[in-house]
Amino acid sequence: MKRALAWLAGLAMVAAAAAVGHLTLTEGQQQSPFVVQAALGDPAVGRTFAVTVEQVRAADAVADAGGWHAAGNWVVVDLEAQARESETASILTLIELRVGEVVYGASERPVSLVDTPLSVGLPQSGSIAFELPESLTSGAATLRLGRTAEDRLDSVAELQIDLAALERRPSIELRETAWAQ
Amino acid sequence: MSSDPAGEKPIAAPSKATTDASAKAGRAAAAEAGAGTAAGGGGWLGRAAEKVPTKWLTAAVVALFLAATAAFGGLEPVAAQGPVEVAAGEAHEGPMVSLAPQRAVLIDDFVEGGASADAEEHERVLVVIVDAVNVWDRPVGGLSTEFRETLRLQPLPELPAEGVARFDDGTIGPDLQPGVPVQLAVSWLVPDDAFAEGDELRLELFDHTLHTGQSVTYGEFWDDAALAAVATLEIEDVGAGADAEQATP
């Protein structure tokens, strides 16, 4: 009887230890960003910023209002963005497109909303362009927007994109960054 | 005199015998104790422990270690792997970027590529045109330390690249996006007597190792650059450059 009890208690402790091991959040989970799911046309409100993604298209070439243009496999995001409480350091520095494990950054080649300081209450309209490898025209992608490239424990707006379903144009001119109408 | 070792022996021998005997007795006692607790379930363990030939254990471990060492080549020095020779236009694929140096150009000034030389300081600019592809899974900054460390001039190994620009649209310090090929102009400010037309430039290509942050560091970063390949390019001296030639009638 005593022996059976000892075995039971031992097994129970092993099970409890396994449960604790499985249920405890990993460091990555403990520090993961607060994701705000965005939808086309709806504002996604983060802690320090609010963005409204208006359309996402693909193009074989892009141009900006300044005359720069380049061929390639581009994904162009048109959006409005504004700061929420402060205009200090209000640039969206996390602008990336994730396809599986691979992360593509917003292209700095055209003049775009990249590196534009946001204003409180006055949304700005503009575009962001991503340059992808030629062969990457299908698959699930995630657009991620956030205040800092260091996204741990801060809000990140995420929009799910199906690359194959994007409207593809021969050429797109990026919006000039301006106050939204 | 000779009786001393002889006299010692008989004493030494019994003492060894007694230690053996006492050890045996001790083990027997332990076995007995094990048997005594057999009612509690530990008896078989004691008996199994008794059978382990502790005398040979150390020797066996040492033999195993030596055998493993011998299997990996013993104490023979490992053949050092020298850097690979890369021809102009040939790509060297590193863990972070794939680089194919195309040609080397010596020019008076290259402001548009991010390297502004001071002629009074006897500086000129050495530009290497290189086809690059980021083979990592996130963007690599063109002016980042790790990227600039991948390309070095053999005669001036400590000299970091001054400018990195896209060859097509002149973007200075472009980000290299994963899998997107790009032609770059990488430039160094060099003493004007260091290189001349027709010289062979030995361009060293370094590979980094990807590290993952632990305890006080976080994220992934490239470090520990090691020489992996050397490209040989013939230097072309274009003087003040094509634009300047067109500008001056």
PDB file of C-alpha atoms in Angstrom, chain B residues 7-195:
ATOM      1  CA  GLY B   7      62.289  -6.770   5.370  1.00  0.00           C
ATOM      2  CA  GLU B   8      59.808  -4.350   3.957  1.00  0.00           C
ATOM      3  CA  LYS B   9      58.254  -6.755   1.533  1.00  0.00           C
ATOM      4  CA  PRO B  10      56.649  -9.069   4.025  1.00  0.00           C
ATOM      5  CA  ILE B  11      55.124  -6.066   5.782  1.00  0.00           C
ATOM      6  CA  ALA B  12      53.916  -4.526   2.504  1.00  0.00           C
ATOM      7  CA  ALA B  13      52.394  -7.712   1.236  1.00  0.00           C
ATOM      8  CA  PRO B  14      50.167  -8.422   4.239  1.00  0.00           C
ATOM      9  CA  SER B  15      49.068  -4.789   4.355  1.00  0.00           C
ATOM     10  CA  LYS B  16      47.889  -5.026   0.714  1.00  0.00           C
ATOM     11  CA  ALA B  17      46.182  -8.273   1.531  1.00  0.00           C
ATOM     12  CA  THR B  18      44.394  -6.711   4.467  1.00  0.00           C
ATOM     13  CA  THR B  19      43.175  -3.762   2.372  1.00  0.00           C
ATOM     14  CA  ASP B  20      41.853  -6.181  -0.223  1.00  0.00           C
ATOM     15  CA  ALA B  21      40.257  -8.251   2.460  1.00  0.00           C
ATOM     16  CA  SER B  22      38.731  -5.268   4.176  1.00  0.00           C
ATOM     17  CA  ALA B  23      37.455  -3.948   0.837  1.00  0.00           C
ATOM     18  CA  LYS B  24      35.908  -7.319   0.148  1.00  0.00           C
ATOM     19  CA  ALA B  25      34.387  -7.353   3.585  1.00  0.00           C
ATOM     20  CA  GLY B  26      33.056  -3.877   3.045  1.00  0.00           C
ATOM     21  CA  ARG B  27      31.505  -4.853  -0.261  1.00  0.00           C
ATOM     22  CA  ALA B  28      30.047  -7.942   1.280  1.00  0.00           C
ATOM     23  CA  ALA B  29      28.586  -5.810   4.021  1.00  0.00           C
ATOM     24  CA  ALA B  30      27.167  -3.445   1.436  1.00  0.00           C
ATOM     25  CA  ALA B  31      25.697  -6.362  -0.463  1.00  0.00           C
ATOM     26  CA  GLU B  32      24.261  -7.646   2.749  1.00  0.00           C
ATOM     27  CA  ALA B  33      22.834  -4.254   3.529  1.00  0.00           C
ATOM     28  CA  GLY B  34      21.393  -4.238   0.002  1.00  0.00           C
ATOM     29  CA  ALA B  35      19.926  -7.646   0.584  1.00  0.00           C
ATOM     30  CA  GLY B  36      18.583  -6.416   3.880  1.00  0.00           C
ATOM     31  CA  THR B  37      16.674  -3.655   2.153  1.00  0.00           C
ATOM     32  CA  ALA B  38      15.594  -6.046  -0.618  1.00  0.00           C
ATOM     33  CA  ALA B  39      12.210  -6.071   1.032  1.00  0.00           C
ATOM     34  CA  GLY B  40      12.048  -2.373   0.143  1.00  0.00           C
ATOM     35  CA  GLY B  41      12.901  -3.054  -3.549  1.00  0.00           C
ATOM     36  CA  GLY B  42      16.597  -1.978  -3.695  1.00  0.00           C
ATOM     37  CA  GLY B  43      18.227  -5.384  -3.539  1.00  0.00           C
ATOM     38  CA  TRP B  44      18.732  -5.946  -7.249  1.00  0.00           C
ATOM     39  CA  LEU B  45      20.360  -2.562  -7.577  1.00  0.00           C
ATOM     40  CA  GLY B  46      22.920  -3.353  -4.908  1.00  0.00           C
ATOM     41  CA  ARG B  47      23.709  -6.676  -6.515  1.00  0.00           C
ATOM     42  CA  ALA B  48      24.037  -5.074  -9.947  1.00  0.00           C
ATOM     43  CA  ALA B  49      26.352  -2.408  -8.564  1.00  0.00           C
ATOM     44  CA  GLU B  50      28.416  -5.180  -7.038  1.00  0.00           C
ATOM     45  CA  LYS B  51      29.027  -6.695 -10.477  1.00  0.00           C
ATOM     46  CA  VAL B  52      30.420  -3.505 -12.020  1.00  0.00           C
ATOM     47  CA  PRO B  53      34.168  -4.081 -12.503  1.00  0.00           C
ATOM     48  CA  THR B  54      35.313  -0.799 -10.994  1.00  0.00           C
ATOM     49  CA  LYS B  55      38.914  -1.910 -11.265  1.00  0.00           C
ATOM     50  CA  TRP B  56      38.792  -1.747 -15.083  1.00  0.00           C
ATOM     51  CA  LEU B  57      36.446   1.185 -15.361  1.00  0.00           C
ATOM     52  CA  THR B  58      39.147   3.877 -15.429  1.00  0.00           C
ATOM     53  CA  ALA B  59      41.209   1.921 -17.930  1.00  0.00           C
ATOM     54  CA  ALA B  60      38.138   1.335 -20.095  1.00  0.00           C
ATOM     55  CA  VAL B  61      37.230   5.036 -20.095  1.00  0.00           C
ATOM     56  CA  VAL B  62      40.806   6.030 -20.956  1.00  0.00           C
ATOM     57  CA  ALA B  63      40.923   3.416 -23.741  1.00  0.00           C
ATOM     58  CA  LEU B  64      37.598   4.658 -25.105  1.00  0.00           C
ATOM     59  CA  PHE B  65      38.817   8.272 -25.038  1.00  0.00           C
ATOM     60  CA  LEU B  66      42.055   7.359 -26.800  1.00  0.00           C
ATOM     61  CA  ALA B  67      40.162   5.326 -29.407  1.00  0.00           C
ATOM     62  CA  ALA B  68      37.814   8.247 -30.072  1.00  0.00           C
ATOM     63  CA  THR B  69      40.764  10.632 -30.353  1.00  0.00           C
ATOM     64  CA  ALA B  70      42.515   8.257 -32.744  1.00  0.00           C
ATOM     65  CA  ALA B  71      39.335   7.933 -34.811  1.00  0.00           C
ATOM     66  CA  PHE B  72      39.345  11.717 -35.351  1.00  0.00           C
ATOM     67  CA  GLY B  73      42.979  11.775 -36.378  1.00  0.00           C
ATOM     68  CA  GLY B  74      44.705  11.744 -32.982  1.00  0.00           C
ATOM     69  CA  LEU B  75      47.026  14.619 -32.286  1.00  0.00           C
ATOM     70  CA  GLU B  76      47.815  15.194 -35.974  1.00  0.00           C
ATOM     71  CA  PRO B  77      47.546  18.871 -36.843  1.00  0.00           C
ATOM     72  CA  VAL B  78      44.425  19.682 -38.838  1.00  0.00           C
ATOM     73  CA  ALA B  79      45.233  20.727 -42.382  1.00  0.00           C
ATOM     74  CA  ALA B  80      44.570  24.444 -42.564  1.00  0.00           C
ATOM     75  CA  GLN B  81      42.063  25.290 -45.283  1.00  0.00           C
ATOM     76  CA  GLY B  82      43.378  28.232 -47.201  1.00  0.00           C
ATOM     77  CA  PRO B  83      41.173  30.779 -48.904  1.00  0.00           C
ATOM     78  CA  VAL B  84      39.655  29.788 -52.238  1.00  0.00           C
ATOM     79  CA  GLU B  85      40.842  31.606 -55.352  1.00  0.00           C
ATOM     80  CA  VAL B  86      38.005  33.343 -57.183  1.00  0.00           C
ATOM     81  CA  ALA B  87      38.261  34.632 -60.737  1.00  0.00           C
ATOM     82  CA  ALA B  88      36.727  37.938 -61.811  1.00  0.00           C
ATOM     83  CA  GLY B  89      32.985  37.474 -62.250  1.00  0.00           C
ATOM     84  CA  GLU B  90      32.946  34.245 -60.260  1.00  0.00           C
ATOM     85  CA  ALA B  91      30.721  34.157 -57.181  1.00  0.00           C
ATOM     86  CA  HIS B  92      31.849  33.235 -53.701  1.00  0.00           C
ATOM     87  CA  GLU B  93      28.848  32.119 -51.688  1.00  0.00           C
ATOM     88  CA  GLY B  94      29.230  32.960 -48.017  1.00  0.00           C
ATOM     89  CA  PRO B  95      26.691  32.284 -45.273  1.00  0.00           C
ATOM     90  CA  MET B  96      25.356  35.862 -45.369  1.00  0.00           C
ATOM     91  CA  VAL B  97      25.930  37.102 -48.907  1.00  0.00           C
ATOM     92  CA  SER B  98      27.054  35.718 -52.227  1.00  0.00           C
ATOM     93  CA  LEU B  99      29.621  38.022 -53.819  1.00  0.00           C
ATOM     94  CA  ALA B 100      30.914  38.027 -57.383  1.00  0.00           C
ATOM     95  CA  PRO B 101      33.547  40.762 -57.837  1.00  0.00           C
ATOM     96  CA  GLN B 102      33.442  41.966 -61.443  1.00  0.00           C
ATOM     97  CA  ARG B 103      36.095  44.630 -61.918  1.00  0.00           C
ATOM     98  CA  ALA B 104      38.186  47.212 -60.098  1.00  0.00           C
ATOM     99  CA  VAL B 105      38.430  50.852 -61.076  1.00  0.00           C
ATOM    100  CA  LEU B 106      40.721  53.591 -59.807  1.00  0.00           C
ATOM    101  CA  ILE B 107      39.164  57.054 -59.968  1.00  0.00           C
ATOM    102  CA  ASP B 108      40.016  60.509 -58.609  1.00  0.00           C
ATOM    103  CA  ASP B 109      36.733  61.013 -56.781  1.00  0.00           C
ATOM    104  CA  PHE B 110      33.481  59.096 -56.356  1.00  0.00           C
ATOM    105  CA  VAL B 111      31.082  61.307 -54.399  1.00  0.00           C
ATOM    106  CA  GLU B 112      28.046  59.715 -56.056  1.00  0.00           C
ATOM    107  CA  GLY B 113      29.122  56.359 -54.638  1.00  0.00           C
ATOM    108  CA  GLY B 114      29.650  57.691 -51.134  1.00  0.00           C
ATOM    109  CA  ALA B 115      33.443  58.128 -51.229  1.00  0.00           C
ATOM    110  CA  SER B 116      34.719  61.667 -51.450  1.00  0.00           C
ATOM    111  CA  ALA B 117      38.505  61.793 -51.873  1.00  0.00           C
ATOM    112  CA  ASP B 118      40.679  64.724 -50.858  1.00  0.00           C
ATOM    113  CA  ALA B 119      43.275  65.258 -53.596  1.00  0.00           C
ATOM    114  CA  GLU B 120      45.353  67.470 -51.290  1.00  0.00           C
ATOM    115  CA  GLU B 121      45.651  64.515 -48.913  1.00  0.00           C
ATOM    116  CA  HIS B 122      46.830  62.421 -51.892  1.00  0.00           C
ATOM    117  CA  GLU B 123      43.702  60.314 -51.788  1.00  0.00           C
ATOM    118  CA  ARG B 124      42.084  58.496 -54.664  1.00  0.00           C
ATOM    119  CA  VAL B 125      39.181  56.103 -54.764  1.00  0.00           C
ATOM    120  CA  LEU B 126      39.377  52.404 -55.562  1.00  0.00           C
ATOM    121  CA  VAL B 127      35.975  51.116 -56.644  1.00  0.00           C
ATOM    122  CA  VAL B 128      35.095  47.441 -56.928  1.00  0.00           C
ATOM    123  CA  ILE B 129      31.970  46.523 -58.843  1.00  0.00           C
ATOM    124  CA  VAL B 130      30.501  43.441 -57.230  1.00  0.00           C
ATOM    125  CA  ASP B 131      27.349  41.425 -57.897  1.00  0.00           C
ATOM    126  CA  ALA B 132      25.822  40.639 -54.528  1.00  0.00           C
ATOM    127  CA  VAL B 133      22.939  38.477 -53.371  1.00  0.00           C
ATOM    128  CA  ASN B 134      21.786  38.355 -49.791  1.00  0.00           C
ATOM    129  CA  VAL B 135      21.463  34.631 -49.005  1.00  0.00           C
ATOM    130  CA  TRP B 136      20.356  35.177 -45.399  1.00  0.00           C
ATOM    131  CA  ASP B 137      16.687  35.393 -44.414  1.00  0.00           C
ATOM    132  CA  ARG B 138      16.568  39.096 -43.510  1.00  0.00           C
ATOM    133  CA  PRO B 139      17.835  42.349 -44.989  1.00  0.00           C
ATOM    134  CA  VAL B 140      21.545  43.187 -44.725  1.00  0.00           C
ATOM    135  CA  GLY B 141      22.504  46.858 -44.629  1.00  0.00           C
ATOM    136  CA  GLY B 142      24.961  47.835 -47.359  1.00  0.00           C
ATOM    137  CA  LEU B 143      26.813  50.141 -44.967  1.00  0.00           C
ATOM    138  CA  SER B 144      26.539  47.796 -41.991  1.00  0.00           C
ATOM    139  CA  THR B 145      29.788  46.783 -40.310  1.00  0.00           C
ATOM    140  CA  GLU B 146      29.272  43.138 -41.156  1.00  0.00           C
ATOM    141  CA  PHE B 147      28.765  43.805 -44.837  1.00  0.00           C
ATOM    142  CA  ARG B 148      31.717  46.163 -45.089  1.00  0.00           C
ATOM    143  CA  GLU B 149      33.845  43.572 -43.304  1.00  0.00           C
ATOM    144  CA  THR B 150      33.148  40.995 -46.006  1.00  0.00           C
ATOM    145  CA  LEU B 151      35.259  42.870 -48.578  1.00  0.00           C
ATOM    146  CA  ARG B 152      38.815  43.946 -47.825  1.00  0.00           C
ATOM    147  CA  LEU B 153      41.823  44.961 -49.863  1.00  0.00           C
ATOM    148  CA  GLN B 154      44.754  42.624 -49.283  1.00  0.00           C
ATOM    149  CA  PRO B 155      47.443  45.345 -49.292  1.00  0.00           C
ATOM    150  CA  LEU B 156      45.382  47.499 -46.877  1.00  0.00           C
ATOM    151  CA  PRO B 157      43.560  44.949 -44.689  1.00  0.00           C
ATOM    152  CA  GLU B 158      42.584  47.410 -41.954  1.00  0.00           C
ATOM    153  CA  LEU B 159      40.984  49.905 -44.339  1.00  0.00           C
ATOM    154  CA  PRO B 160      37.178  49.706 -44.216  1.00  0.00           C
ATOM    155  CA  ALA B 161      35.095  50.420 -47.292  1.00  0.00           C
ATOM    156  CA  GLU B 162      34.096  54.083 -47.393  1.00  0.00           C
ATOM    157  CA  GLY B 163      31.066  53.880 -49.646  1.00  0.00           C
ATOM    158  CA  VAL B 164      28.632  51.201 -50.779  1.00  0.00           C
ATOM    159  CA  ALA B 165      26.131  52.184 -53.459  1.00  0.00           C
ATOM    160  CA  ARG B 166      23.839  50.546 -55.952  1.00  0.00           C
ATOM    161  CA  PHE B 167      25.310  50.649 -59.431  1.00  0.00           C
ATOM    162  CA  ASP B 168      21.932  51.088 -61.169  1.00  0.00           C
ATOM    163  CA  ASP B 169      20.260  53.962 -59.345  1.00  0.00           C
ATOM    164  CA  GLY B 170      23.032  55.216 -57.077  1.00  0.00           C
ATOM    165  CA  THR B 171      21.243  54.532 -53.779  1.00  0.00           C
ATOM    166  CA  ILE B 172      23.947  54.921 -51.138  1.00  0.00           C
ATOM    167  CA  GLY B 173      24.015  52.286 -48.391  1.00  0.00           C
ATOM    168  CA  PRO B 174      21.205  50.193 -49.855  1.00  0.00           C
ATOM    169  CA  ASP B 175      19.636  47.355 -47.931  1.00  0.00           C
ATOM    170  CA  LEU B 176      20.256  43.986 -49.550  1.00  0.00           C
ATOM    171  CA  GLN B 177      16.915  42.189 -49.567  1.00  0.00           C
ATOM    172  CA  PRO B 178      16.968  38.384 -49.292  1.00  0.00           C
ATOM    173  CA  GLY B 179      17.327  36.708 -52.674  1.00  0.00           C
ATOM    174  CA  VAL B 180      17.286  39.961 -54.648  1.00  0.00           C
ATOM    175  CA  PRO B 181      20.468  40.317 -56.728  1.00  0.00           C
ATOM    176  CA  VAL B 182      22.060  43.735 -56.829  1.00  0.00           C
ATOM    177  CA  GLN B 183      25.151  45.210 -58.430  1.00  0.00           C
ATOM    178  CA  LEU B 184      27.088  47.330 -55.969  1.00  0.00           C
ATOM    179  CA  ALA B 185      29.948  49.783 -56.245  1.00  0.00           C
ATOM    180  CA  VAL B 186      32.070  49.376 -53.118  1.00  0.00           C
ATOM    181  CA  SER B 187      34.673  52.095 -52.707  1.00  0.00           C
ATOM    182  CA  TRP B 188      37.752  52.680 -50.579  1.00  0.00           C
ATOM    183  CA  LEU B 189      39.751  55.876 -50.047  1.00  0.00           C
ATOM    184  CA  VAL B 190      43.307  54.833 -50.870  1.00  0.00           C
ATOM    185  CA  PRO B 191      46.667  56.654 -51.008  1.00  0.00           C
ATOM    186  CA  ASP B 192      47.206  57.785 -54.602  1.00  0.00           C
ATOM    187  CA  ASP B 193      50.438  55.789 -54.881  1.00  0.00           C
ATOM    188  CA  ALA B 194      49.001  52.527 -53.531  1.00  0.00           C
ATOM    189  CA  PHE B 195      47.565  51.269 -56.816  1.00  0.00           C
TER     190      PHE B 195
END
